[in-house]
Amino acid sequence: METISYEYEGALYVNLTNRCDCACVFCLRHNGHKGSIYADDLWLDHEPTREEALDNLLTRDLGAYRELVFCGFGEPMYRTDDILWLVDALRARGAALPPVRINTNGHANLILGRDVTPELKGRIDTLSISLNGSTPEEYLAVTHPRDGEAAWHAMLDFTQKAAAQVPQVVMTIVDKDKSPEEIGRCRQLAQDLGATLRIRSYIED
Ligand code: SF4
């Protein structure tokens, strides 16, 4: 059974794509989790159309959630246009939306070939961007992006541009194998870009 949206800790998560330009070492997409603890099955046989996603979300009492989160078993910003259309469509139907967050690898501008950050203004409340390391070397070792080091620079540039448009921009790292010095460098990097750092705990297989 495909899952377009699912509840987790009081928030509603939306899964629009399994596509991604990275192959992170800890990614649930390719280490046999097949949906893991988050939902029965987040592997999509086909990506839902924006209309299918809207129908799904309209069956939910959106105001009852603490947050609406676009994440996915993949990189949600492949579908930036559809995410923004959904937010507008839900608001146009009078839905009481909770704060809207996108969990992203920050490669949207690289993937889509344009700066999408101005389009996020007034629609997206929080961006959570995976930082994963304080240097290109650390980043590439963890994320293995299709575009190599260009993806690191694109992620930093996206973060800085987004911080001017979106009220809350958070960069995340996973604490596993990170020294206090490395974490300090990540915190400084995030701060220099106008974001804040959030440290996530590693979830064992
Ligand atoms: S960016 Fe996210 S979805 Fe893509 S491989 Fe990394 S953890 Fe998985």
mmCIF file of C-alpha atoms and ligand atoms in Angstrom:
data_model
loop_
_atom_site.group_PDB
_atom_site.id
_atom_site.type_symbol
_atom_site.label_atom_id
_atom_site.label_comp_id
_atom_site.label_asym_id
_atom_site.label_seq_id
_atom_site.Cartn_x
_atom_site.Cartn_y
_atom_site.Cartn_z
ATOM 1 C CA MET A 1 0.000 0.000 0.000
ATOM 2 C CA GLU A 2 1.492 3.270 -1.017
ATOM 3 C CA THR A 3 1.712 5.984 1.556
ATOM 4 C CA ILE A 4 1.330 9.596 0.445
ATOM 5 C CA SER A 5 0.973 11.013 3.959
ATOM 6 C CA TYR A 6 1.551 9.573 7.394
ATOM 7 C CA GLU A 7 1.554 10.721 10.990
ATOM 8 C CA TYR A 8 4.649 10.747 13.147
ATOM 9 C CA GLU A 9 4.959 12.326 16.575
ATOM 10 C CA GLY A 10 2.067 14.707 16.037
ATOM 11 C CA ALA A 11 3.189 15.930 12.611
ATOM 12 C CA LEU A 12 1.872 14.964 9.182
ATOM 13 C CA TYR A 13 4.559 13.862 6.724
ATOM 14 C CA VAL A 14 4.061 13.928 2.966
ATOM 15 C CA ASN A 15 5.913 11.586 0.637
ATOM 16 C CA LEU A 16 5.878 12.720 -3.010
ATOM 17 C CA THR A 17 8.955 11.108 -4.510
ATOM 18 C CA ASN A 18 11.597 8.446 -4.122
ATOM 19 C CA ARG A 19 14.016 10.252 -6.438
ATOM 20 C CA CYS A 20 17.271 11.590 -5.046
ATOM 21 C CA ASP A 21 20.590 12.798 -6.426
ATOM 22 C CA CYS A 22 22.484 11.491 -3.380
ATOM 23 C CA ALA A 23 23.294 8.083 -1.965
ATOM 24 C CA CYS A 24 23.861 8.830 1.711
ATOM 25 C CA VAL A 25 25.498 6.086 3.721
ATOM 26 C CA PHE A 26 22.746 6.186 6.347
ATOM 27 C CA CYS A 27 19.830 6.570 3.934
ATOM 28 C CA LEU A 28 16.798 4.444 4.669
ATOM 29 C CA ARG A 29 16.179 4.194 0.917
ATOM 30 C CA HIS A 30 18.930 1.728 0.245
ATOM 31 C CA ASN A 31 19.703 -0.233 3.352
ATOM 32 C CA GLY A 32 16.743 -2.520 3.431
ATOM 33 C CA HIS A 33 14.381 -0.554 5.641
ATOM 34 C CA LYS A 34 11.536 -0.594 3.122
ATOM 35 C CA GLY A 35 9.507 1.919 5.055
ATOM 36 C CA SER A 36 11.142 1.474 8.461
ATOM 37 C CA ILE A 37 9.342 2.703 11.556
ATOM 38 C CA TYR A 38 7.793 5.672 9.790
ATOM 39 C CA ALA A 39 5.141 4.052 7.633
ATOM 40 C CA ASP A 40 4.119 0.740 6.181
ATOM 41 C CA ASP A 41 5.639 1.377 2.822
ATOM 42 C CA LEU A 42 7.089 4.605 1.526
ATOM 43 C CA TRP A 43 8.183 3.128 -1.773
ATOM 44 C CA LEU A 44 5.981 4.635 -4.438
ATOM 45 C CA ASP A 45 5.109 2.555 -7.492
ATOM 46 C CA HIS A 46 4.260 5.842 -9.102
ATOM 47 C CA GLU A 47 4.681 9.348 -7.796
ATOM 48 C CA PRO A 48 1.297 10.750 -6.804
ATOM 49 C CA THR A 49 0.129 13.611 -8.982
ATOM 50 C CA ARG A 50 -0.372 16.919 -7.242
ATOM 51 C CA GLU A 51 -4.132 16.345 -7.456
ATOM 52 C CA GLU A 52 -3.829 12.896 -5.835
ATOM 53 C CA ALA A 53 -1.729 14.394 -3.069
ATOM 54 C CA LEU A 54 -4.263 17.198 -2.585
ATOM 55 C CA ASP A 55 -7.140 14.706 -2.347
ATOM 56 C CA ASN A 56 -5.154 12.736 0.210
ATOM 57 C CA LEU A 57 -4.359 15.803 2.320
ATOM 58 C CA LEU A 58 -7.945 17.043 2.194
ATOM 59 C CA THR A 59 -9.021 13.851 3.977
ATOM 60 C CA ARG A 60 -6.866 14.933 6.938
ATOM 61 C CA ASP A 61 -7.710 17.370 9.695
ATOM 62 C CA LEU A 62 -4.601 19.417 8.942
ATOM 63 C CA GLY A 63 -5.118 21.901 11.745
ATOM 64 C CA ALA A 64 -4.776 19.054 14.244
ATOM 65 C CA TYR A 65 -1.088 18.496 13.423
ATOM 66 C CA ARG A 66 1.796 20.459 14.847
ATOM 67 C CA GLU A 67 3.515 20.588 11.461
ATOM 68 C CA LEU A 68 3.041 19.616 7.822
ATOM 69 C CA VAL A 69 6.333 18.173 6.589
ATOM 70 C CA PHE A 70 7.331 17.424 3.007
ATOM 71 C CA CYS A 71 10.059 14.849 3.203
ATOM 72 C CA GLY A 72 9.740 11.584 1.404
ATOM 73 C CA PHE A 73 11.781 8.571 0.911
ATOM 74 C CA GLY A 74 13.766 10.723 -1.469
ATOM 75 C CA GLU A 75 14.466 14.395 -2.114
ATOM 76 C CA PRO A 76 11.129 16.237 -1.975
ATOM 77 C CA MET A 77 12.351 19.343 -3.790
ATOM 78 C CA TYR A 78 12.424 17.484 -7.090
ATOM 79 C CA ARG A 79 8.758 18.370 -6.753
ATOM 80 C CA THR A 80 9.108 21.964 -5.566
ATOM 81 C CA ASP A 81 6.455 23.201 -8.006
ATOM 82 C CA ASP A 82 3.984 20.629 -6.717
ATOM 83 C CA ILE A 83 4.754 21.327 -3.058
ATOM 84 C CA LEU A 84 4.132 25.040 -3.549
ATOM 85 C CA TRP A 85 1.008 24.335 -5.588
ATOM 86 C CA LEU A 86 -0.271 22.093 -2.781
ATOM 87 C CA VAL A 87 0.335 24.729 -0.109
ATOM 88 C CA ASP A 88 -1.496 27.323 -2.221
ATOM 89 C CA ALA A 89 -4.318 24.917 -3.075
ATOM 90 C CA LEU A 90 -4.855 23.926 0.549
ATOM 91 C CA ARG A 91 -4.910 27.562 1.657
ATOM 92 C CA ALA A 92 -7.284 28.460 -1.193
ATOM 93 C CA ARG A 93 -9.669 25.793 0.103
ATOM 94 C CA GLY A 94 -9.574 27.380 3.523
ATOM 95 C CA ALA A 95 -7.582 24.604 5.172
ATOM 96 C CA ALA A 96 -6.100 25.627 8.507
ATOM 97 C CA LEU A 97 -2.504 24.749 7.824
ATOM 98 C CA PRO A 98 0.013 24.158 10.582
ATOM 99 C CA PRO A 99 3.558 25.436 9.943
ATOM 100 C CA VAL A 100 4.953 23.915 6.731
ATOM 101 C CA ARG A 101 8.447 22.404 6.644
ATOM 102 C CA ILE A 102 10.520 20.839 3.890
ATOM 103 C CA ASN A 103 13.274 18.382 4.779
ATOM 104 C CA THR A 104 15.785 18.653 1.973
ATOM 105 C CA ASN A 105 19.348 18.004 0.891
ATOM 106 C CA GLY A 106 19.515 21.603 -0.343
ATOM 107 C CA HIS A 107 20.172 20.723 -3.978
ATOM 108 C CA ALA A 108 16.924 22.130 -5.390
ATOM 109 C CA ASN A 109 18.563 24.957 -7.339
ATOM 110 C CA LEU A 110 21.129 22.556 -8.770
ATOM 111 C CA ILE A 111 18.539 19.927 -9.688
ATOM 112 C CA LEU A 112 15.972 22.346 -11.106
ATOM 113 C CA GLY A 113 18.400 24.752 -12.757
ATOM 114 C CA ARG A 114 16.932 27.904 -11.210
ATOM 115 C CA ASP A 115 16.830 29.719 -7.892
ATOM 116 C CA VAL A 116 13.604 28.535 -6.278
ATOM 117 C CA THR A 117 14.164 30.243 -2.937
ATOM 118 C CA PRO A 118 12.069 33.383 -3.679
ATOM 119 C CA GLU A 119 9.111 31.079 -4.380
ATOM 120 C CA LEU A 120 9.336 29.669 -0.855
ATOM 121 C CA LYS A 121 8.621 33.033 0.758
ATOM 122 C CA GLY A 122 5.262 33.167 2.513
ATOM 123 C CA ARG A 123 4.606 29.493 1.792
ATOM 124 C CA ILE A 124 7.258 27.563 3.684
ATOM 125 C CA ASP A 125 7.896 28.217 7.375
ATOM 126 C CA THR A 126 10.869 25.947 7.986
ATOM 127 C CA LEU A 127 13.563 24.361 5.868
ATOM 128 C CA SER A 128 15.607 21.562 7.345
ATOM 129 C CA ILE A 129 18.736 21.080 5.247
ATOM 130 C CA SER A 130 21.160 18.171 5.642
ATOM 131 C CA LEU A 131 24.644 19.543 6.263
ATOM 132 C CA ASN A 132 26.332 16.246 7.105
ATOM 133 C CA GLY A 133 29.862 17.627 7.429
ATOM 134 C CA SER A 134 31.966 20.747 7.817
ATOM 135 C CA THR A 135 34.137 20.267 4.714
ATOM 136 C CA PRO A 136 33.469 19.113 1.142
ATOM 137 C CA GLU A 137 35.476 15.964 1.871
ATOM 138 C CA GLU A 138 33.345 14.993 4.882
ATOM 139 C CA TYR A 139 30.193 15.877 2.975
ATOM 140 C CA LEU A 140 31.039 13.835 -0.104
ATOM 141 C CA ALA A 141 32.085 10.836 1.996
ATOM 142 C CA VAL A 142 28.633 10.745 3.603
ATOM 143 C CA THR A 143 26.286 11.825 0.817
ATOM 144 C CA HIS A 144 27.888 10.697 -2.488
ATOM 145 C CA PRO A 145 26.021 13.287 -4.579
ATOM 146 C CA ARG A 146 25.717 12.733 -8.313
ATOM 147 C CA ASP A 147 27.352 16.114 -9.025
ATOM 148 C CA GLY A 148 30.242 15.727 -6.606
ATOM 149 C CA GLU A 149 31.678 18.827 -4.989
ATOM 150 C CA ALA A 150 29.345 21.099 -6.989
ATOM 151 C CA ALA A 151 26.532 19.711 -4.819
ATOM 152 C CA TRP A 152 28.292 20.853 -1.634
ATOM 153 C CA HIS A 153 28.603 24.398 -2.960
ATOM 154 C CA ALA A 154 25.022 24.318 -4.264
ATOM 155 C CA MET A 155 23.759 23.247 -0.840
ATOM 156 C CA LEU A 156 25.592 26.093 0.910
ATOM 157 C CA ASP A 157 24.417 28.641 -1.638
ATOM 158 C CA PHE A 158 20.835 27.380 -1.396
ATOM 159 C CA THR A 159 20.946 27.654 2.398
ATOM 160 C CA GLN A 160 22.163 31.231 2.304
ATOM 161 C CA LYS A 161 19.572 32.286 -0.266
ATOM 162 C CA ALA A 162 16.774 30.445 1.566
ATOM 163 C CA ALA A 163 17.682 32.096 4.867
ATOM 164 C CA ALA A 164 16.641 35.410 3.309
ATOM 165 C CA GLN A 165 13.203 34.042 2.356
ATOM 166 C CA VAL A 166 12.176 31.442 4.939
ATOM 167 C CA PRO A 167 11.683 32.304 8.633
ATOM 168 C CA GLN A 168 13.466 29.229 10.000
ATOM 169 C CA VAL A 169 16.368 27.537 8.246
ATOM 170 C CA VAL A 170 17.946 24.668 10.122
ATOM 171 C CA MET A 171 20.972 22.633 9.070
ATOM 172 C CA THR A 172 21.219 19.130 10.452
ATOM 173 C CA ILE A 173 24.039 16.727 11.159
ATOM 174 C CA VAL A 174 23.973 13.224 12.578
ATOM 175 C CA ASP A 175 26.090 12.933 15.709
ATOM 176 C CA LYS A 176 27.650 9.570 14.805
ATOM 177 C CA ASP A 177 31.443 9.756 14.385
ATOM 178 C CA LYS A 178 31.501 13.541 14.794
ATOM 179 C CA SER A 179 34.148 15.104 17.036
ATOM 180 C CA PRO A 180 33.306 18.177 19.141
ATOM 181 C CA GLU A 181 35.608 20.196 16.825
ATOM 182 C CA GLU A 182 33.741 19.032 13.769
ATOM 183 C CA ILE A 183 30.408 19.858 15.373
ATOM 184 C CA GLY A 184 31.768 23.291 16.287
ATOM 185 C CA ARG A 185 32.795 23.889 12.658
ATOM 186 C CA CYS A 186 29.336 22.804 11.462
ATOM 187 C CA ARG A 187 27.697 25.190 13.911
ATOM 188 C CA GLN A 188 29.847 28.067 12.715
ATOM 189 C CA LEU A 189 29.197 27.225 9.073
ATOM 190 C CA ALA A 190 25.435 27.162 9.637
ATOM 191 C CA GLN A 191 25.573 30.436 11.522
ATOM 192 C CA ASP A 192 27.597 32.123 8.769
ATOM 193 C CA LEU A 193 24.884 31.161 6.271
ATOM 194 C CA GLY A 194 22.060 32.523 8.449
ATOM 195 C CA ALA A 195 20.903 29.095 9.637
ATOM 196 C CA THR A 196 20.985 27.247 12.958
ATOM 197 C CA LEU A 197 22.469 23.810 13.559
ATOM 198 C CA ARG A 198 20.461 20.860 14.831
ATOM 199 C CA ILE A 199 22.239 17.674 15.868
ATOM 200 C CA ARG A 200 20.287 14.483 15.249
ATOM 201 C CA SER A 201 20.928 11.163 16.920
ATOM 202 C CA TYR A 202 21.989 8.281 14.768
ATOM 203 C CA ILE A 203 19.342 5.563 14.470
ATOM 204 C CA GLU A 204 20.908 2.102 14.551
ATOM 205 C CA ASP A 205 19.824 -0.446 11.955
HETATM 206 S S1 SF4 B 1 19.597 13.086 0.592
HETATM 207 FE FE1 SF4 B 1 18.059 12.065 1.905
HETATM 208 S S2 SF4 B 1 16.869 10.780 0.512
HETATM 209 FE FE2 SF4 B 1 18.751 11.372 -0.576
HETATM 210 S S3 SF4 B 1 20.164 9.679 -0.237
HETATM 211 FE FE3 SF4 B 1 20.547 11.229 1.360
HETATM 212 S S4 SF4 B 1 19.274 10.627 3.116
HETATM 213 FE FE4 SF4 B 1 18.535 9.515 1.305
#
